[in-house]
Amino acid sequence: MIGTLASVLPGSLAADGPDIPAADLDYGQLSPLIAIAAVAMIGLVVEVVAPRRARFVAQTVVAVLGSIITLGLTVWVYLGLEEVPEGRWAALGSVGGEGAVAVDGPGVLTWAMLLIFGILSFLMFAERSHEGGLSDFIGRAADAPGSPGETEATTARLEHTEVFPLATFALAGMMLFAVSNDLITMFVALEVLSLPLYVLCGVARRRRLLSQEAAMKYFLLGAFSSAFFLYGAALAYGYSGSLNLTEINTAVSARGDETAILLAAIGLLLVGLLFKVGAVPFHSWTPDVYQGAPTPVTAFMAAATKAAAFIAMMRVLFVAFGGASWDWRPVLWVVAVLTMLVGSIVAISQTDVKRMLAYSSIAHAGFLTVGLSGAYLGDQEGLSITSVSSVLFYLLAYGVATIGAFAIVTVVRDSAGETTHLSKWAGLGKESPFLAGSFAVFMLSFAGIPLTAGFIGKWAVFSAAWGGGAWLLVVIGVLCSAVAAYFYVRVIVLMFFTDPVGDGPTVAVAGVTTTVVIALAVITTVVLGLLPGPMLDLAQNAGAFVR
């Protein structure tokens, strides 16, 4: 019967029909992406088969160990990248996945950075010493705040162990986002990284109404930004006839009279990408979401999402629209100035530590945009730092310090949970010199004080911008850094030189995982400040984006 059907149906079902070639994939090259996706799916299986009592520990081991293995694969992939000529600047790697993925030096280094942030964040997720042996995540997210069901779940000591596979899926989306070489793949990666984060923002054990409000705001505004990105991709396709970044660049380089469509495509794509990095005027979600989300999730978002989004934005602008740089660079100059000013000035008036760190994050998005705006590729001999390498170093320095700072926020507590009002932090230096000293290191790094990683990061992005001719941005950036230093130093003075109010701050005993995160963050911040050469060389040798 099958033979009879094949004889009468169209040629696609017949034996002599056209052959559809199989996809030519280099699985070794894509192994980190495959591995982290497999870790997330293993987490789902563990959620189903593991007994409830053992599930939390099992999920922690799967997430952390799987990320470490994936990090090892990432190092292996990086060592195997081959150099290819790429205009004025050599590049490492190649385009794979049937043109959908660019496994190059900047992308693979971003993989390693994201995995490091993921490992540190998973260790924060695993902390259970602050809530009487329970994690910072509610037992049943479906229970209404203050309801008998919520009390029942807490009494039964239920925990949301699904947060680990959710965060791992988000990490997989971030890794794909950073190396996407066509706009559809980038959009899929954007949704894969965003959807789990929307859920994770709303599952805090304390302040549940604030947490759910943060999740709703993030979801609604994130959906709007994704729609703008998708519309921009449609216009880019209409202009170039392709969604592939390389083919878009070919059309841009030979552009005719359709400038309006091109500019609209760039503008709409930038709306979606600037939202993810928290740049002005798309920053309004940042303080509310950072404050309401569970603090480990806030740390994960602040470090990893910003890193993935900045590299993706640089890839889109440099690879697809590099031929129109004089059209988009002035826009980014304005965005950079506004972002630095808003982040630095508004942070001064904040009285909540998490909101202060949120506006600090906005200011840092502005400093990073300064490095990007220079669009500087360096000289052919590699004597000058490039925009790509400077942003890579800055993202690492900022991300590690941010995760460490939020780890300390989880430890300063009162009877209602985390105490984030700045007045409650007065006298922390006497109560816990280790925590206060560590937080001071992170504040100094954010301020760009010498001998910290933040100083080297700001020097790098300002150097790249200066080399690209954006000297006015550098001047404004230095002035904004001076303004931002005020509220960072204010926190240090509050902790060490201000008498506590009442009984002073209460510091919970940090668990092993939180202590490890804080210690590693401090060590990395100091080492990158004292010995930045190896990391700068690594970022510089990663080369340019491949096409």
Coordinates of C-alpha atoms in Angstrom, one line a residue:
M1 CA 0.0 0.0 0.0
I2 CA 2.9 2.4 0.8
G3 CA 4.3 1.7 -2.6
T4 CA 1.0 2.5 -4.3
L5 CA 0.7 5.8 -2.3
A6 CA 4.2 6.7 -3.3
S7 CA 3.4 6.2 -6.9
V8 CA 0.4 8.6 -6.9
L9 CA 1.6 11.2 -4.5
P10 CA 3.9 14.1 -5.5
G11 CA 7.6 13.5 -6.0
S12 CA 8.5 14.5 -2.4
L13 CA 7.3 11.1 -1.2
A14 CA 8.5 9.1 -4.1
A15 CA 11.9 7.3 -4.0
D16 CA 13.2 9.5 -6.8
G17 CA 12.1 12.8 -5.1
P18 CA 14.5 15.6 -4.2
D19 CA 16.9 14.9 -1.4
I20 CA 16.9 17.2 1.6
P21 CA 20.5 17.5 2.8
A22 CA 21.2 17.0 6.5
A23 CA 22.4 19.9 8.5
D24 CA 26.2 20.1 8.7
L25 CA 26.9 20.7 12.3
D26 CA 30.2 20.7 14.2
Y27 CA 29.0 19.1 17.5
G28 CA 32.4 19.7 19.1
Q29 CA 32.2 23.4 18.4
L30 CA 28.6 23.5 19.8
S31 CA 29.3 21.2 22.7
P32 CA 29.0 23.9 25.4
L33 CA 25.6 24.9 24.2
I34 CA 24.5 21.3 24.0
A35 CA 26.0 20.5 27.4
I36 CA 24.2 23.4 29.3
A37 CA 20.9 22.6 27.6
A38 CA 21.4 18.9 28.7
V39 CA 22.1 20.1 32.3
A40 CA 18.8 22.0 32.3
M41 CA 16.9 18.9 31.0
I42 CA 18.6 16.7 33.6
G43 CA 17.4 19.1 36.2
L44 CA 13.8 18.5 35.0
V45 CA 14.3 14.8 35.2
V46 CA 15.6 15.1 38.8
E47 CA 12.6 17.2 39.7
V48 CA 10.4 14.3 38.7
V49 CA 12.3 11.2 39.9
A50 CA 14.2 12.4 43.0
P51 CA 12.5 12.1 46.4
R52 CA 11.5 15.5 47.9
R53 CA 14.0 15.4 50.7
A54 CA 17.0 14.8 48.4
R55 CA 15.8 17.0 45.6
F56 CA 17.3 20.3 46.7
V57 CA 20.8 18.9 47.1
A58 CA 20.5 16.9 43.9
Q59 CA 19.5 20.0 41.9
T60 CA 22.4 22.0 43.4
V61 CA 24.9 19.3 42.4
V62 CA 23.5 19.0 38.9
A63 CA 23.5 22.8 38.3
V64 CA 26.9 23.5 39.7
L65 CA 28.7 20.4 38.5
G66 CA 27.1 20.6 35.0
S67 CA 28.1 24.3 34.7
I68 CA 31.7 23.4 35.7
I69 CA 31.8 20.6 33.1
T70 CA 30.4 23.0 30.5
L71 CA 33.1 25.6 31.5
G72 CA 35.7 22.9 30.8
L73 CA 34.2 22.3 27.4
T74 CA 34.2 26.0 26.7
V75 CA 37.9 26.2 27.5
W76 CA 38.5 23.3 25.1
V77 CA 36.5 25.0 22.3
Y78 CA 38.4 28.2 22.8
L79 CA 41.8 26.5 22.6
G80 CA 40.7 25.0 19.3
L81 CA 39.6 28.2 17.6
E82 CA 41.5 29.0 14.4
E83 CA 42.5 32.5 13.4
V84 CA 40.9 34.0 10.3
P85 CA 41.5 37.4 8.7
E86 CA 38.6 39.8 9.4
G87 CA 39.4 43.1 7.8
R88 CA 41.7 45.3 9.9
W89 CA 41.6 42.9 12.9
A90 CA 42.1 39.2 13.0
A91 CA 39.3 37.0 14.4
L92 CA 39.2 33.6 16.0
G93 CA 36.6 31.0 15.2
S94 CA 34.0 30.4 12.5
V95 CA 30.3 30.6 11.7
G96 CA 28.6 27.2 12.4
G97 CA 25.2 25.7 13.0
E98 CA 24.2 26.3 9.3
G99 CA 25.0 30.0 9.7
A100 CA 22.9 30.5 12.8
V101 CA 25.8 30.6 15.4
A102 CA 29.1 32.4 15.4
V103 CA 31.5 30.5 17.6
D104 CA 34.3 33.1 17.8
G105 CA 36.7 34.5 20.4
P106 CA 34.4 37.1 22.0
G107 CA 31.5 34.7 22.0
V108 CA 33.4 31.8 23.6
L109 CA 34.9 34.1 26.2
T110 CA 31.4 35.3 27.0
W111 CA 30.4 31.7 27.4
A112 CA 33.1 31.3 30.0
M113 CA 32.1 34.5 31.8
L114 CA 28.4 33.5 31.9
L115 CA 29.2 30.1 33.3
I116 CA 31.3 31.6 36.0
F117 CA 28.4 34.0 36.9
G118 CA 26.1 31.0 36.8
I119 CA 28.2 28.9 39.1
L120 CA 28.5 31.7 41.7
S121 CA 24.7 32.4 41.4
F122 CA 23.8 28.7 41.8
L123 CA 25.9 28.7 45.0
M124 CA 23.8 31.6 46.2
F125 CA 20.6 29.7 45.2
A126 CA 21.8 26.8 47.4
E127 CA 22.0 28.9 50.6
R128 CA 19.7 27.5 53.2
S129 CA 21.0 28.9 56.5
H130 CA 19.0 32.2 56.4
E131 CA 15.4 31.0 56.6
G132 CA 15.6 28.3 59.3
G133 CA 17.1 25.7 57.0
L134 CA 15.0 26.7 53.9
S135 CA 16.0 28.5 50.8
D136 CA 15.1 32.1 49.8
F137 CA 12.4 30.8 47.4
I138 CA 8.8 30.1 48.4
G139 CA 7.6 26.5 48.7
R140 CA 4.6 26.9 46.4
A141 CA 4.4 29.8 44.1
A142 CA 0.7 29.3 43.4
D143 CA -0.2 30.0 47.1
A144 CA -1.5 33.6 47.6
P145 CA 0.7 35.7 49.9
G146 CA -0.4 35.3 53.5
S147 CA -2.8 32.5 52.7
P148 CA -3.3 29.3 54.8
G149 CA -1.7 27.4 51.8
E150 CA 1.5 29.5 52.2
T151 CA 1.6 28.7 55.9
E152 CA 1.0 25.1 55.2
A153 CA 3.9 25.0 52.6
T154 CA 6.3 26.7 55.0
T155 CA 5.3 24.3 57.9
A156 CA 5.8 21.3 55.6
R157 CA 9.2 22.8 54.7
L158 CA 8.5 22.8 51.0
E159 CA 11.0 24.4 48.6
H160 CA 10.9 25.5 45.0
T161 CA 13.7 23.3 43.6
E162 CA 12.6 24.1 40.1
V163 CA 14.6 27.3 40.3
F164 CA 17.7 25.5 39.4
P165 CA 16.6 24.1 36.0
L166 CA 14.8 27.4 35.3
A167 CA 18.0 29.4 35.9
T168 CA 20.0 26.8 33.9
F169 CA 17.6 27.3 30.9
A170 CA 18.1 31.0 31.3
L171 CA 21.8 30.5 31.2
A172 CA 21.5 28.4 28.1
G173 CA 19.5 31.2 26.4
M174 CA 22.1 33.7 27.4
M175 CA 24.9 31.7 25.9
L176 CA 23.0 31.3 22.6
F177 CA 22.1 35.0 22.7
A178 CA 25.8 36.0 22.8
V179 CA 26.8 33.9 19.7
S180 CA 23.6 34.2 17.5
N181 CA 24.5 35.0 14.0
D182 CA 21.0 35.6 12.7
L183 CA 18.1 37.6 14.1
I184 CA 15.7 34.7 14.4
T185 CA 18.1 32.6 16.5
M186 CA 18.8 35.7 18.5
F187 CA 15.1 36.3 19.1
V188 CA 14.6 32.6 20.2
A189 CA 17.6 32.9 22.6
L190 CA 16.1 36.2 23.9
E191 CA 12.9 34.4 24.8
V192 CA 14.6 31.4 26.3
L193 CA 16.7 33.6 28.6
S194 CA 13.8 35.9 29.5
L195 CA 10.9 33.6 30.3
P196 CA 12.6 31.7 33.2
L197 CA 13.7 35.0 34.7
Y198 CA 10.1 36.3 34.7
V199 CA 9.2 33.3 36.8
L200 CA 12.2 33.5 39.1
C201 CA 11.5 37.1 39.9
G202 CA 8.2 36.2 41.5
V203 CA 9.1 33.3 43.9
A204 CA 10.7 35.2 46.8
R205 CA 9.9 33.7 50.2
R206 CA 9.8 37.1 51.9
R207 CA 8.0 40.3 50.6
R208 CA 6.0 38.1 48.2
L209 CA 3.7 40.9 46.9
L210 CA 6.7 43.0 46.0
S211 CA 8.3 40.0 44.3
Q212 CA 5.2 39.3 42.3
E213 CA 4.9 42.9 41.3
A214 CA 8.5 42.8 40.1
A215 CA 7.8 39.7 38.0
M216 CA 4.7 41.3 36.4
K217 CA 6.5 44.5 35.6
Y218 CA 9.5 42.6 34.1
F219 CA 7.2 40.4 32.1
L220 CA 5.0 43.1 30.6
L221 CA 7.9 45.5 29.7
G222 CA 10.0 42.5 28.5
A223 CA 7.2 41.4 26.2
F224 CA 7.0 44.9 24.7
S225 CA 10.7 45.1 24.2
S226 CA 10.7 41.6 22.5
A227 CA 8.0 42.8 20.1
F228 CA 10.1 45.9 19.2
F229 CA 13.1 43.5 18.5
L230 CA 11.0 41.2 16.3
Y231 CA 9.6 44.2 14.4
G232 CA 13.1 45.4 13.8
A233 CA 14.1 42.0 12.6
A234 CA 11.2 42.1 10.1
L235 CA 12.3 45.4 8.8
A236 CA 15.9 44.2 8.5
Y237 CA 14.6 41.3 6.4
G238 CA 12.6 43.6 4.3
Y239 CA 15.7 45.8 3.7
S240 CA 18.3 43.0 3.0
G241 CA 16.2 39.9 2.1
S242 CA 17.9 38.0 4.9
L243 CA 18.0 37.6 8.7
N244 CA 21.6 36.5 8.7
L245 CA 23.9 39.2 10.1
T246 CA 26.6 38.7 7.5
E247 CA 24.1 39.0 4.6
I248 CA 22.5 42.1 6.2
N249 CA 26.0 43.6 6.4
T250 CA 26.4 43.0 2.6
A251 CA 23.2 44.8 1.9
V252 CA 24.0 47.7 4.2
S253 CA 27.5 48.1 2.6
A254 CA 25.8 48.4 -0.8
R255 CA 22.8 50.3 0.3
G256 CA 20.7 52.3 -2.0
D257 CA 17.8 54.7 -1.3
E258 CA 16.0 52.6 1.4
T259 CA 17.7 54.5 4.2
A260 CA 14.5 55.0 6.2
I261 CA 13.8 51.2 6.5
L262 CA 17.4 50.6 7.5
L263 CA 17.3 53.3 10.2
A264 CA 14.0 52.0 11.5
A265 CA 15.3 48.5 11.7
I266 CA 18.4 49.6 13.6
G267 CA 16.3 51.7 16.0
L268 CA 13.7 49.0 16.8
L269 CA 16.4 46.3 17.3
L270 CA 18.2 48.7 19.7
V271 CA 15.1 49.2 21.7
G272 CA 14.9 45.5 22.5
L273 CA 18.6 45.2 23.2
L274 CA 18.9 48.4 25.3
F275 CA 16.0 47.2 27.4
K276 CA 18.0 44.1 28.3
V277 CA 21.1 46.1 29.4
G278 CA 19.0 48.5 31.4
A279 CA 20.0 51.7 29.5
V280 CA 18.1 55.0 29.5
P281 CA 15.3 55.5 28.5
F282 CA 14.5 51.8 28.8
H283 CA 15.6 51.5 32.4
S284 CA 12.5 52.0 34.5
W285 CA 12.0 48.3 35.2
T286 CA 15.5 47.9 36.7
P287 CA 15.1 49.4 40.3
D288 CA 11.7 47.8 40.9
V289 CA 12.7 44.4 39.6
Y290 CA 16.1 44.4 41.4
Q291 CA 14.4 45.3 44.6
G292 CA 11.5 42.8 44.4
A293 CA 13.2 39.7 43.0
P294 CA 14.9 37.2 45.3
T295 CA 18.3 38.6 45.9
P296 CA 20.2 35.5 44.3
V297 CA 18.1 36.0 41.2
T298 CA 18.8 39.7 41.2
A299 CA 22.5 38.9 41.3
F300 CA 22.2 36.4 38.4
M301 CA 20.2 38.9 36.3
A302 CA 22.5 41.9 37.0
A303 CA 25.7 40.1 36.0
A304 CA 24.7 37.5 33.4
T305 CA 21.9 39.2 31.5
K306 CA 23.9 42.4 31.1
A307 CA 26.9 40.5 29.8
A308 CA 24.9 38.4 27.2
A309 CA 22.9 41.4 26.1
F310 CA 25.9 43.7 25.6
I311 CA 27.8 41.1 23.5
A312 CA 24.7 40.4 21.5
M313 CA 24.2 44.2 20.9
M314 CA 27.8 44.6 19.8
R315 CA 27.5 41.7 17.5
V316 CA 24.4 43.1 15.8
L317 CA 25.9 46.6 15.5
F318 CA 29.4 45.6 14.4
V319 CA 28.6 42.6 12.2
A320 CA 25.2 43.4 10.7
F321 CA 25.2 47.3 10.7
G322 CA 28.9 48.1 10.8
G323 CA 28.6 49.8 7.4
A324 CA 26.0 52.2 9.0
S325 CA 28.1 53.0 12.1
W326 CA 27.8 56.8 11.5
D327 CA 24.1 56.4 11.6
W328 CA 23.8 54.6 14.9
R329 CA 26.9 55.9 16.8
P330 CA 25.3 59.3 17.5
V331 CA 22.3 57.6 19.0
L332 CA 24.5 55.5 21.3
W333 CA 26.4 58.6 22.3
V334 CA 23.1 60.2 23.5
V335 CA 22.1 57.0 25.2
A336 CA 25.4 56.6 26.9
V337 CA 25.3 60.2 28.3
L338 CA 21.8 59.9 29.6
T339 CA 22.4 56.5 31.1
M340 CA 25.5 57.7 33.0
L341 CA 23.8 60.8 34.2
V342 CA 20.6 59.1 35.3
G343 CA 22.3 56.2 37.0
S344 CA 24.9 58.3 38.8
I345 CA 22.6 61.1 40.0
V346 CA 19.5 59.2 40.9
A347 CA 21.5 56.7 42.9
I348 CA 22.5 59.4 45.3
S349 CA 18.9 59.8 46.6
Q350 CA 18.4 56.1 47.2
T351 CA 17.9 54.8 50.7
D352 CA 17.5 51.1 49.8
V353 CA 20.7 49.1 49.1
K354 CA 19.2 47.0 46.3
R355 CA 17.7 50.1 44.6
M356 CA 21.1 51.8 44.9
L357 CA 22.8 48.8 43.3
A358 CA 20.1 48.9 40.6
Y359 CA 20.9 52.5 39.7
S360 CA 24.5 51.7 39.9
S361 CA 23.8 49.0 37.3
I362 CA 22.2 51.6 35.1
A363 CA 25.3 53.9 35.4
H364 CA 27.6 51.0 34.5
A365 CA 25.4 50.3 31.5
G366 CA 26.3 53.8 30.5
F367 CA 30.0 53.3 31.0
L368 CA 29.9 50.1 28.9
T369 CA 28.0 52.0 26.2
V370 CA 30.8 54.5 26.1
G371 CA 33.2 51.7 25.1
L372 CA 30.8 50.4 22.6
S373 CA 30.1 53.8 21.1
G374 CA 33.7 54.3 20.2
A375 CA 33.3 51.3 17.8
Y376 CA 37.1 51.2 17.9
L377 CA 38.8 48.1 16.4
G378 CA 42.4 49.1 17.3
D379 CA 45.4 49.1 15.1
Q380 CA 46.5 46.1 13.1
E381 CA 49.5 45.3 15.3
G382 CA 47.2 45.0 18.4
L383 CA 48.9 47.8 20.3
S384 CA 45.6 49.5 21.3
I385 CA 42.7 48.0 23.3
T386 CA 39.5 47.5 21.2
S387 CA 35.9 48.2 22.0
V388 CA 35.2 44.4 22.2
S389 CA 38.1 43.5 24.5
S390 CA 37.4 46.5 26.8
V391 CA 33.8 45.6 27.2
L392 CA 34.6 42.0 27.9
F393 CA 37.0 42.9 30.7
Y394 CA 34.5 45.5 32.1
L395 CA 31.7 42.9 32.1
L396 CA 33.8 40.4 34.0
A397 CA 34.9 43.0 36.6
Y398 CA 31.4 44.4 37.1
G399 CA 29.7 41.0 37.1
V400 CA 31.9 39.4 39.8
A401 CA 31.7 42.5 42.1
T402 CA 27.9 42.6 41.6
I403 CA 27.3 39.0 42.6
G404 CA 29.6 39.5 45.6
A405 CA 27.7 42.6 46.7
F406 CA 24.3 41.0 46.4
A407 CA 25.6 37.9 48.3
I408 CA 26.4 40.3 51.2
V409 CA 22.9 41.8 51.0
T410 CA 21.4 38.3 51.7
V411 CA 23.3 38.1 55.0
V412 CA 22.4 41.4 56.5
R413 CA 18.9 40.6 58.0
D414 CA 16.4 41.3 60.7
S415 CA 13.3 39.4 61.8
A416 CA 11.5 40.3 58.6
G417 CA 14.3 39.0 56.4
E418 CA 16.8 41.0 54.5
T419 CA 17.2 44.5 55.8
T420 CA 18.1 46.7 52.9
H421 CA 17.4 50.2 54.2
L422 CA 20.8 52.0 54.4
S423 CA 20.2 53.2 57.9
K424 CA 20.2 49.5 59.1
W425 CA 23.7 49.1 57.7
A426 CA 25.3 51.8 60.0
G427 CA 28.0 50.2 62.2
L428 CA 28.2 47.0 60.0
G429 CA 32.0 47.4 60.2
K430 CA 32.0 46.7 63.9
E431 CA 29.4 43.9 63.7
S432 CA 31.1 42.0 60.9
P433 CA 34.5 43.4 59.6
F434 CA 34.7 40.7 56.9
L435 CA 31.3 41.5 55.3
A436 CA 31.8 45.3 55.6
G437 CA 35.3 45.1 54.3
S438 CA 34.2 42.9 51.4
F439 CA 31.3 45.3 50.5
A440 CA 33.8 48.2 50.7
V441 CA 36.0 46.5 48.1
F442 CA 33.0 46.1 45.8
M443 CA 32.0 49.7 46.3
L444 CA 35.5 50.9 45.5
S445 CA 35.6 48.7 42.4
F446 CA 32.2 50.2 41.2
A447 CA 33.6 53.7 41.8
G448 CA 36.7 52.9 39.7
I449 CA 39.3 53.4 42.5
P450 CA 42.8 52.2 41.5
L451 CA 44.0 48.8 42.5
T452 CA 40.5 47.3 41.9
A453 CA 39.1 45.6 38.8
G454 CA 36.6 48.4 38.3
F455 CA 39.4 51.0 37.7
I456 CA 41.0 48.8 35.0
G457 CA 37.6 48.3 33.4
K458 CA 36.8 52.0 33.2
W459 CA 40.3 52.7 31.9
A460 CA 39.7 50.1 29.2
V461 CA 36.4 51.3 28.0
F462 CA 37.4 55.0 28.1
S463 CA 40.6 54.1 26.2
A464 CA 38.6 52.4 23.5
A465 CA 36.2 55.3 23.2
W466 CA 39.1 57.8 23.0
G467 CA 40.7 55.7 20.3
G468 CA 37.4 55.8 18.4
G469 CA 37.2 59.6 18.6
A470 CA 34.5 59.8 21.2
W471 CA 36.6 62.0 23.5
L472 CA 33.6 64.0 24.7
L473 CA 32.0 60.8 26.0
V474 CA 35.2 60.1 27.9
V475 CA 35.1 63.5 29.6
I476 CA 31.5 63.1 30.6
G477 CA 32.2 59.5 31.8
V478 CA 35.0 60.7 34.1
L479 CA 32.7 63.4 35.5
C480 CA 29.9 60.9 36.1
S481 CA 32.4 58.5 37.7
A482 CA 33.3 61.3 40.2
V483 CA 29.6 61.8 41.0
A484 CA 29.0 58.1 41.4
A485 CA 32.0 57.8 43.7
Y486 CA 30.0 59.9 46.2
F487 CA 27.3 57.4 47.0
Y488 CA 29.7 54.5 47.0
V489 CA 31.9 56.2 49.5
R490 CA 28.8 57.2 51.5
V491 CA 28.0 53.5 52.1
I492 CA 31.6 52.9 53.3
V493 CA 31.4 55.8 55.7
L494 CA 28.0 54.5 56.9
M495 CA 29.4 51.1 57.6
F496 CA 32.6 52.1 59.3
F497 CA 32.3 55.6 60.7
T498 CA 28.6 55.9 61.7
D499 CA 27.2 54.8 65.0
P500 CA 24.4 52.2 64.6
V501 CA 20.8 53.0 65.3
G502 CA 19.4 51.0 68.2
D503 CA 21.0 47.6 68.5
G504 CA 22.8 48.0 65.1
P505 CA 22.6 45.7 62.1
T506 CA 22.0 42.0 62.6
V507 CA 24.2 39.7 60.5
A508 CA 23.1 36.2 59.9
V509 CA 25.7 33.5 59.9
A510 CA 26.7 33.1 56.3
G511 CA 26.6 29.5 55.0
V512 CA 29.5 27.9 53.3
T513 CA 28.2 28.6 49.8
T514 CA 27.6 32.3 50.4
T515 CA 31.0 32.6 52.1
V516 CA 32.7 31.0 49.1
V517 CA 30.9 33.4 46.7
I518 CA 31.9 36.5 48.7
A519 CA 35.5 35.3 49.1
L520 CA 35.9 34.4 45.4
A521 CA 34.4 37.7 44.4
V522 CA 36.7 39.7 46.6
I523 CA 39.8 37.8 45.4
T524 CA 38.9 38.2 41.7
T525 CA 38.2 41.9 42.2
V526 CA 41.5 42.5 43.8
V527 CA 43.6 40.3 41.5
L528 CA 42.1 41.8 38.4
G529 CA 42.9 45.2 39.8
L530 CA 46.5 44.4 40.7
L531 CA 47.3 42.0 37.8
P532 CA 45.0 42.8 34.9
G533 CA 47.5 41.9 32.2
P534 CA 46.6 38.3 31.6
M535 CA 42.9 38.9 31.4
L536 CA 43.4 42.0 29.2
D537 CA 45.6 40.0 26.9
L538 CA 43.1 37.2 26.7
A539 CA 40.3 39.6 25.8
Q540 CA 42.5 41.3 23.3
N541 CA 43.6 38.1 21.7
A542 CA 40.0 37.0 21.3
G543 CA 40.0 39.3 18.3
A544 CA 36.9 40.6 16.4
F545 CA 33.5 39.1 15.7
V546 CA 33.6 36.6 12.8
R547 CA 31.2 37.1 9.8

